[in-house]
Coordinates of C-alpha atoms (C1' of nucleotides) in Angstrom, one line a residue:
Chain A
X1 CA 0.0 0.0 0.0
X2 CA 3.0 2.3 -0.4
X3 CA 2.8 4.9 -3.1
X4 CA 6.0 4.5 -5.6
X5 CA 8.5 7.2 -6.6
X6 CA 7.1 6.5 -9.8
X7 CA 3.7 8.3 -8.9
X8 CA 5.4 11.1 -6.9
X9 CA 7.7 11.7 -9.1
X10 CA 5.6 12.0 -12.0
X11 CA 3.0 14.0 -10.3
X12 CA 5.9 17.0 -9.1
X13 CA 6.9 16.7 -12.8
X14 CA 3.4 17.0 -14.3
X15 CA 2.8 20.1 -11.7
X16 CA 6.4 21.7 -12.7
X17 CA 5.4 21.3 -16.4
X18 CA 1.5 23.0 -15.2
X19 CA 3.2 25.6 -12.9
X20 CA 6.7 26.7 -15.3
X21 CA 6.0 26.0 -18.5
X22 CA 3.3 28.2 -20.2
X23 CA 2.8 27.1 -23.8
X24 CA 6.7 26.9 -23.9
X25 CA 8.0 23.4 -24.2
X26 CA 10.6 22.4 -21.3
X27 CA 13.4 19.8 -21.3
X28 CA 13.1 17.0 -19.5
X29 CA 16.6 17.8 -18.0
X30 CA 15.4 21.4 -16.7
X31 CA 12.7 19.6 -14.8
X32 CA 14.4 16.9 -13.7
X33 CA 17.4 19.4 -12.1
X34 CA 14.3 21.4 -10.8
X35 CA 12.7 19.0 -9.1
X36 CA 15.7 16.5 -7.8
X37 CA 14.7 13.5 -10.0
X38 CA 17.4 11.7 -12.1
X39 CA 16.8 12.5 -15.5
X40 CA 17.4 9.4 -16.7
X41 CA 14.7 7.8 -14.4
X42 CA 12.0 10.7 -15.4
X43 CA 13.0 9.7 -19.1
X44 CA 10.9 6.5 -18.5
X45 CA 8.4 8.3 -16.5
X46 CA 7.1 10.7 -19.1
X47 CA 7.5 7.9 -21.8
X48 CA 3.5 6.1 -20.5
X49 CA 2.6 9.9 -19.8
X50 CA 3.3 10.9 -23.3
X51 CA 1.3 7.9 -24.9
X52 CA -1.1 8.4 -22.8
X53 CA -1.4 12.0 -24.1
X54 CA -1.3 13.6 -21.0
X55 CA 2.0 15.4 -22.8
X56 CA 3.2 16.2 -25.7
X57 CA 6.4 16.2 -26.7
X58 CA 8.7 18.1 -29.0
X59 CA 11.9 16.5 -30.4
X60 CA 15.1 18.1 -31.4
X61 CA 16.6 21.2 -30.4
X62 CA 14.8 23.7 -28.1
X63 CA 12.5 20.4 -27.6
X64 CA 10.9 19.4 -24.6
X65 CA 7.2 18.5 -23.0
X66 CA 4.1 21.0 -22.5
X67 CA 1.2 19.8 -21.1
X68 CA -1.3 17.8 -23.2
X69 CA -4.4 19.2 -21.7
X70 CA -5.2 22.3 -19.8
X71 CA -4.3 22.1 -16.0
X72 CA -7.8 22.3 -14.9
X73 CA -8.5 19.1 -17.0
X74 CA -5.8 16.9 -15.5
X75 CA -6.2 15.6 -11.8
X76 CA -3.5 13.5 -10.3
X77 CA -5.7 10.5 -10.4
X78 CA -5.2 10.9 -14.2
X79 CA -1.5 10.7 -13.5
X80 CA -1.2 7.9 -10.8
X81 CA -3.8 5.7 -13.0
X82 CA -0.9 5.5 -15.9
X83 CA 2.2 5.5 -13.9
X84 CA 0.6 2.9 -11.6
X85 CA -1.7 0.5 -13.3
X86 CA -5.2 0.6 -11.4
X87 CA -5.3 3.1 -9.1
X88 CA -6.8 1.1 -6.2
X89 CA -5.8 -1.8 -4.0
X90 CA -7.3 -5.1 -5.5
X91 CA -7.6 -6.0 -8.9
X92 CA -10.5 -8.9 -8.4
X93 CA -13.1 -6.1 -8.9
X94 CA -14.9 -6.8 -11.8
X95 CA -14.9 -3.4 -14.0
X96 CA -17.2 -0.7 -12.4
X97 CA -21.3 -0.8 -13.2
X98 CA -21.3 -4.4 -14.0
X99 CA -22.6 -5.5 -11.0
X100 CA -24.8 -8.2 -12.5
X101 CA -24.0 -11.1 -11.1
X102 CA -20.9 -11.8 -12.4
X103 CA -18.4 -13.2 -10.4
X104 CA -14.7 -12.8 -9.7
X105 CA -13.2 -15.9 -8.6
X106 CA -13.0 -15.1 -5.2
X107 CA -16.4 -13.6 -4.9
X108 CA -17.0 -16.0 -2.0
X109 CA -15.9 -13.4 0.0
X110 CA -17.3 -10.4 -1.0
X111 CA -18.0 -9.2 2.4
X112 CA -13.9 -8.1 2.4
X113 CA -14.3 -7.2 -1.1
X114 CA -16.6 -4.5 -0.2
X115 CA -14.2 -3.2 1.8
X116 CA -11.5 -2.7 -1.4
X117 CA -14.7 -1.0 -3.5
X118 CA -15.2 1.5 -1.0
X119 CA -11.2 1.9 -0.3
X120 CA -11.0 2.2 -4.1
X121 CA -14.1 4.7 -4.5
X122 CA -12.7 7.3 -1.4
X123 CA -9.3 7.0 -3.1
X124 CA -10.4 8.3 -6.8
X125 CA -12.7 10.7 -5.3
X126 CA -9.7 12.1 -3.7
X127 CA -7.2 12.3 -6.2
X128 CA -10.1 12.8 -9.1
X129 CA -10.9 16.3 -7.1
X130 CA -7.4 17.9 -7.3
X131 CA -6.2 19.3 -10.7
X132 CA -2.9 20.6 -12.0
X133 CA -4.6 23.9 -11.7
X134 CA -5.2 23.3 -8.1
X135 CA -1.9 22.5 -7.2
X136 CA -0.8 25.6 -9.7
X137 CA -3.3 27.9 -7.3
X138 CA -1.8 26.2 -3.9
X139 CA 1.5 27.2 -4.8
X140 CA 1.2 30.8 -5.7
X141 CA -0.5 31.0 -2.5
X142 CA -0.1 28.2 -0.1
X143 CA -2.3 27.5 2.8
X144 CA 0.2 25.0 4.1
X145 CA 3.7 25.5 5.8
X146 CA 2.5 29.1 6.7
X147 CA 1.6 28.3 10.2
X148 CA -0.4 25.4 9.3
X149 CA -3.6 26.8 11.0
X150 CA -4.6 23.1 10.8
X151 CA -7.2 23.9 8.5
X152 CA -9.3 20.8 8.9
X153 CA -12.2 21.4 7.1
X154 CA -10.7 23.4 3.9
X155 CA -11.6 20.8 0.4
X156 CA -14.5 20.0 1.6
X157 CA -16.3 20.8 -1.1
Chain B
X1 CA -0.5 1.5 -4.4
X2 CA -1.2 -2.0 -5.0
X3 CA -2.2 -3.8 -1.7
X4 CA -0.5 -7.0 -0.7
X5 CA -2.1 -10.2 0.0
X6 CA -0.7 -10.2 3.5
X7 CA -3.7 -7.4 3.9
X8 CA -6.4 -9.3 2.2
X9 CA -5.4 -12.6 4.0
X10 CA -4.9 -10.8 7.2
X11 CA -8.6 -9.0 6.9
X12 CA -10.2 -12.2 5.9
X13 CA -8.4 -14.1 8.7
X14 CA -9.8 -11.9 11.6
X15 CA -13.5 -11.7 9.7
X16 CA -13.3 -15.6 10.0
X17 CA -12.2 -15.5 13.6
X18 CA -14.8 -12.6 14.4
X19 CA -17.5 -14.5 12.7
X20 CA -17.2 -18.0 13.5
X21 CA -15.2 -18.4 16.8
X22 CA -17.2 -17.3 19.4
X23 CA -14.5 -17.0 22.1
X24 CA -13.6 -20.6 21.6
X25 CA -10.1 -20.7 19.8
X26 CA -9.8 -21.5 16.3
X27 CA -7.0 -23.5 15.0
X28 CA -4.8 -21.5 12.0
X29 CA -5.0 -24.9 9.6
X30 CA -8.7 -24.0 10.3
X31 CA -9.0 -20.7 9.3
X32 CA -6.7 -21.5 6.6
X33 CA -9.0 -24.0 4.8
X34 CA -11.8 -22.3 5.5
X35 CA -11.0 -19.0 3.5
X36 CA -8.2 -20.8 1.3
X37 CA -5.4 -19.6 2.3
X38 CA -1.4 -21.1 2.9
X39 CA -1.8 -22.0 6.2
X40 CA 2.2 -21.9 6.0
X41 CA 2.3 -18.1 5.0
X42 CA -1.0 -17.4 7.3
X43 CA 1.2 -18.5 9.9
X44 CA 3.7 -15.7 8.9
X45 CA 0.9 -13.0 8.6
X46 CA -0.6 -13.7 12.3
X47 CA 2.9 -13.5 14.3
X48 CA 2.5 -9.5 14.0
X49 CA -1.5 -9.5 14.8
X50 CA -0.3 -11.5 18.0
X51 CA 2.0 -9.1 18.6
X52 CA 0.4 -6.3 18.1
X53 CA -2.6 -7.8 20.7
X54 CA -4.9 -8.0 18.1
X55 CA -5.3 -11.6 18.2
X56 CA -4.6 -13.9 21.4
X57 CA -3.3 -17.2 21.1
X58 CA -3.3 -20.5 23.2
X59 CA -1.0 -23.3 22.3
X60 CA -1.1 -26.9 22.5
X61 CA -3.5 -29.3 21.0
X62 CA -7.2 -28.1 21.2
X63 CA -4.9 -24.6 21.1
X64 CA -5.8 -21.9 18.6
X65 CA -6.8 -18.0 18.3
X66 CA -9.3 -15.9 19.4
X67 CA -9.5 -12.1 18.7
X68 CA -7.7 -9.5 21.1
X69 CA -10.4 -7.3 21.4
X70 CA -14.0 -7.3 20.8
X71 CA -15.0 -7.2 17.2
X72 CA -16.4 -3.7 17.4
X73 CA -13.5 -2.9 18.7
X74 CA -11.0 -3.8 15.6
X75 CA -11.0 -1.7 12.7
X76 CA -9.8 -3.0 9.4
X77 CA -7.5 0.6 9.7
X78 CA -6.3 -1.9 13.2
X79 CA -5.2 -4.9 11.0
X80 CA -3.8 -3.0 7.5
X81 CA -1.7 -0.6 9.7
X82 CA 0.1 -4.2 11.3
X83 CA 0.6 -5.9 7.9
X84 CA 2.1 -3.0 5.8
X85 CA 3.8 -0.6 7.7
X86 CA 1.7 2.4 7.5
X87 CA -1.3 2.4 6.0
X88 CA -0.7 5.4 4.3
X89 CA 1.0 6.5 1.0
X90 CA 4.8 8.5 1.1
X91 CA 6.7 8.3 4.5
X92 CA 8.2 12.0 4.0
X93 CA 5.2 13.2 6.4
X94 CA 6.3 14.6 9.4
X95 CA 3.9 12.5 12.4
X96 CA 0.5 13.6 12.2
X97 CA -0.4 16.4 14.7
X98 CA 3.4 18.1 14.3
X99 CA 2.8 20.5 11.8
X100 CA 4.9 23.2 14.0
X101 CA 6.9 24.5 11.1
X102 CA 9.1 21.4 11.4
X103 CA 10.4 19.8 7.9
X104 CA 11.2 16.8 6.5
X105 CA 13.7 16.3 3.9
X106 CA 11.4 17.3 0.7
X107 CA 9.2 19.9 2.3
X108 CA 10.4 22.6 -0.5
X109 CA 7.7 20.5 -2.6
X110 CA 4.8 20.6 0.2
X111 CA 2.3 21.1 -2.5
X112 CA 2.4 17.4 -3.3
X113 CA 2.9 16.9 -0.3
X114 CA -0.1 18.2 0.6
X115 CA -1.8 15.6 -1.7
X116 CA -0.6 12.8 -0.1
X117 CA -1.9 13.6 3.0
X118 CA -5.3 14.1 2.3
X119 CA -5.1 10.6 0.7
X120 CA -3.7 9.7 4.0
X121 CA -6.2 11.2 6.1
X122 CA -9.1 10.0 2.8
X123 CA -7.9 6.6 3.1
X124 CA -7.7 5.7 7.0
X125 CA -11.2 7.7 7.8
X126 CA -12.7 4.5 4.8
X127 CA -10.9 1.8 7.0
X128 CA -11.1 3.0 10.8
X129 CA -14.6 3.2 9.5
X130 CA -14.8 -0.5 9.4
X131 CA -15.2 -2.9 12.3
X132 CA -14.7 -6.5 12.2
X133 CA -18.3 -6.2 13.7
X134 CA -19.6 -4.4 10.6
X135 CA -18.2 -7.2 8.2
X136 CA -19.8 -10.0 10.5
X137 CA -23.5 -7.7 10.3
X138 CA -22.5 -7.6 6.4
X139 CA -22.0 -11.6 6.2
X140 CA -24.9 -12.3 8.0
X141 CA -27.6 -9.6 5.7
X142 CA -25.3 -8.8 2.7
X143 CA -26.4 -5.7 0.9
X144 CA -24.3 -6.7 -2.1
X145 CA -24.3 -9.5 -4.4
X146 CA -28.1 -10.0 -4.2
X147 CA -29.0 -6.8 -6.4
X148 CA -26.5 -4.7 -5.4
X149 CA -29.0 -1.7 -5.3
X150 CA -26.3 0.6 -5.6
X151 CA -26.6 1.5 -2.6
X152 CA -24.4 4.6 -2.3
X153 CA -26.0 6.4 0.7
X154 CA -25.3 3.2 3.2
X155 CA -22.4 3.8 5.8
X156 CA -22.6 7.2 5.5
X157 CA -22.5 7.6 9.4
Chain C
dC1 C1' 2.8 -40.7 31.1
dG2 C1' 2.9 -40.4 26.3
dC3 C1' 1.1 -38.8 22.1
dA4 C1' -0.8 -35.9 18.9
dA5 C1' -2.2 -31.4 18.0
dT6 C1' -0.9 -27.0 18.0
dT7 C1' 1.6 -22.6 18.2
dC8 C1' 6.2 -20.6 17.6
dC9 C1' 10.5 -19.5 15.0
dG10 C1' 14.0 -19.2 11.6
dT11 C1' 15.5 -20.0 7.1
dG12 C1' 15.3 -20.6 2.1
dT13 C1' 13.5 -19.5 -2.6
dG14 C1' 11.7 -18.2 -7.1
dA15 C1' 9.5 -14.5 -9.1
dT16 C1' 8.5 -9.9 -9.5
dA17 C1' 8.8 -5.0 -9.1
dC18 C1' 11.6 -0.7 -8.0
dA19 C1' 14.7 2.8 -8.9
dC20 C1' 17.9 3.6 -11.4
dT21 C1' 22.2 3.7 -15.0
dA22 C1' 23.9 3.5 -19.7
dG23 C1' 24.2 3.7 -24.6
dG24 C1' 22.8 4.9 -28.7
dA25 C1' 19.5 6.1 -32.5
dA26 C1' 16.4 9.6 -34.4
dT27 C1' 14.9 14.3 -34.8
dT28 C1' 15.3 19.3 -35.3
dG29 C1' 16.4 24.4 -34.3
dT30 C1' 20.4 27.5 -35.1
Chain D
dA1 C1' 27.1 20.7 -39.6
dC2 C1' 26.3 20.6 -34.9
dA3 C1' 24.4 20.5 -30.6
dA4 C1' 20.4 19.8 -28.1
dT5 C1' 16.8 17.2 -27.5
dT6 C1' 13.5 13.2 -27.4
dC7 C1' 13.1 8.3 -28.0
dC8 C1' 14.1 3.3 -27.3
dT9 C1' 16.1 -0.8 -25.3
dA10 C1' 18.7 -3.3 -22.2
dG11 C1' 21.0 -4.2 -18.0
dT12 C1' 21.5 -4.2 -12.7
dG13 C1' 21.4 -4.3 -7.7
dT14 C1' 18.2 -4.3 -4.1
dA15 C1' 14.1 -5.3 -2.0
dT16 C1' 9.7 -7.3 -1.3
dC17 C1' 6.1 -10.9 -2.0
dA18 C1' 4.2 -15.1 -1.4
dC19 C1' 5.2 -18.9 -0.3
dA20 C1' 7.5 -23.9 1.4
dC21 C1' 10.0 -26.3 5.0
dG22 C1' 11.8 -28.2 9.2
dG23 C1' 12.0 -28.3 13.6
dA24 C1' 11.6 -26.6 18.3
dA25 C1' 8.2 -25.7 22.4
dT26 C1' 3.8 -26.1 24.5
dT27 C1' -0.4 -28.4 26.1
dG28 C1' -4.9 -31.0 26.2
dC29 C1' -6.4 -35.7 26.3
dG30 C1' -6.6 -40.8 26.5

DNA sequence: CGCAATTCCGTGTGATACACTAGGAATTGT
DNA sequence: ACAATTCCTAGTGTATCACACGGAATTGCG
């Protein structure tokens, strides 16, 4: 249940690319320096983000990434669902809505099964709710860090 | 963010000794069978539920587990938090409830910081939610499987 | 008492994934 | 032409998973 580099990583790249690059295409090097990631290693990162078309890409020199959608239309869960399969714990779960009858092998226990649905459900509505414009917003002025004020009531939509 | 057996086994192992041992001890080979699992890597999964108290044990033939507390009393939150680690996502967090300015390594990047813990926070308010109780009320009248209903309003608490 | 049923404990193992490194081909602005 | 890039493929050390196995130690029961 721990969340790879993989996701982390890609998600401070995605928000570097939201936040830095507007319209202009950045190397992959700039944000890799940037944010503290080898450059190598975000290399294969960006390569399922880029067929996934949540980047596109510019070859040759003066090259680099911009963002394949606009930040508002790109919430982590977008990004963790490529760089880490299905987002949620379990992968028994029969696809979503067809709950007619059908049967995972282990369905003999769906009382625990349950359990990974609802996991699954909080999870996506989570990371589904924050966009790269988000993040872009939190950063310009940050609610966190700045006395932290323990805000515990602030997304809740 | 894929979650390990160890967690699936371990939930299902303390459903089976919430629902069907009544304070009576229940052998592992037992529980084993019963939900289909190694009893050689069961074994493994229940020396840190003994440890952590959530499961008693008594040797010696006739010998077996009960639970460590009552059922209402275990949270599924209880038994992931023993079988991986922390339940949560990203380890960079400083402990919950110390957010007096201190930082951890990365904390120049707290805006994805922040995401991770409200996935944190999203993910252990789902599974404190759950008792070992609530699965055995679940077993006895499921909701699911028989038309699920979609019941999206249910433990809404 | 002796035996069988158990829990306890450590060790080994094959497969897989993680987090990288490395090298080189293809593309393109200057 | 050249340098800066993206793109692709392969390798590598470490760790973790999901087990199997063998053998102690404990204890109820005949």
């Amino acid at each position: 249940m721990r969340l790879s580099t993989r996701a982390r990583y890609g998600v401070r790249a995605m928000f570097d690319l939201a936040y830095f690059g507007q319209g202009e295409p950045i190397a992959l090097k700039t944000i890799a320096e940037r944010q503290g990631i080898s450059d190598n290693y975000l290399e294969q990162l960006i390569a399922p983000l880029r067929k996934a078309g949540l980047v596109n890409s510019v070859r040759g020199a003066q090259g680099g990434y911009t963002l394949g959608h606009p930040p508002e239309d790109i919430s982590v869960g977008d990004i963790l669902r490529v760089l880490e399969g299905p987002t949620l714990p379990v992968e028994c779960l029969i696809e979503e809505g067809e709950e007619q009858g059908e049967h995972c092998a282990n369905a003999d226990n769906c009382i625990t099964r349950r359990i990974w649905s609802a996991l699954r459900d909080s999870i996506d509505r989570v990371l589904d709710s924050m966009t790269l414009a988000d993040l872009c917003e939190e950063a310009d002025n940050p609610t966190c860090c700045r006395l932290a004020g323990s805000g515990k009531g602030e997304n809740e939509r």
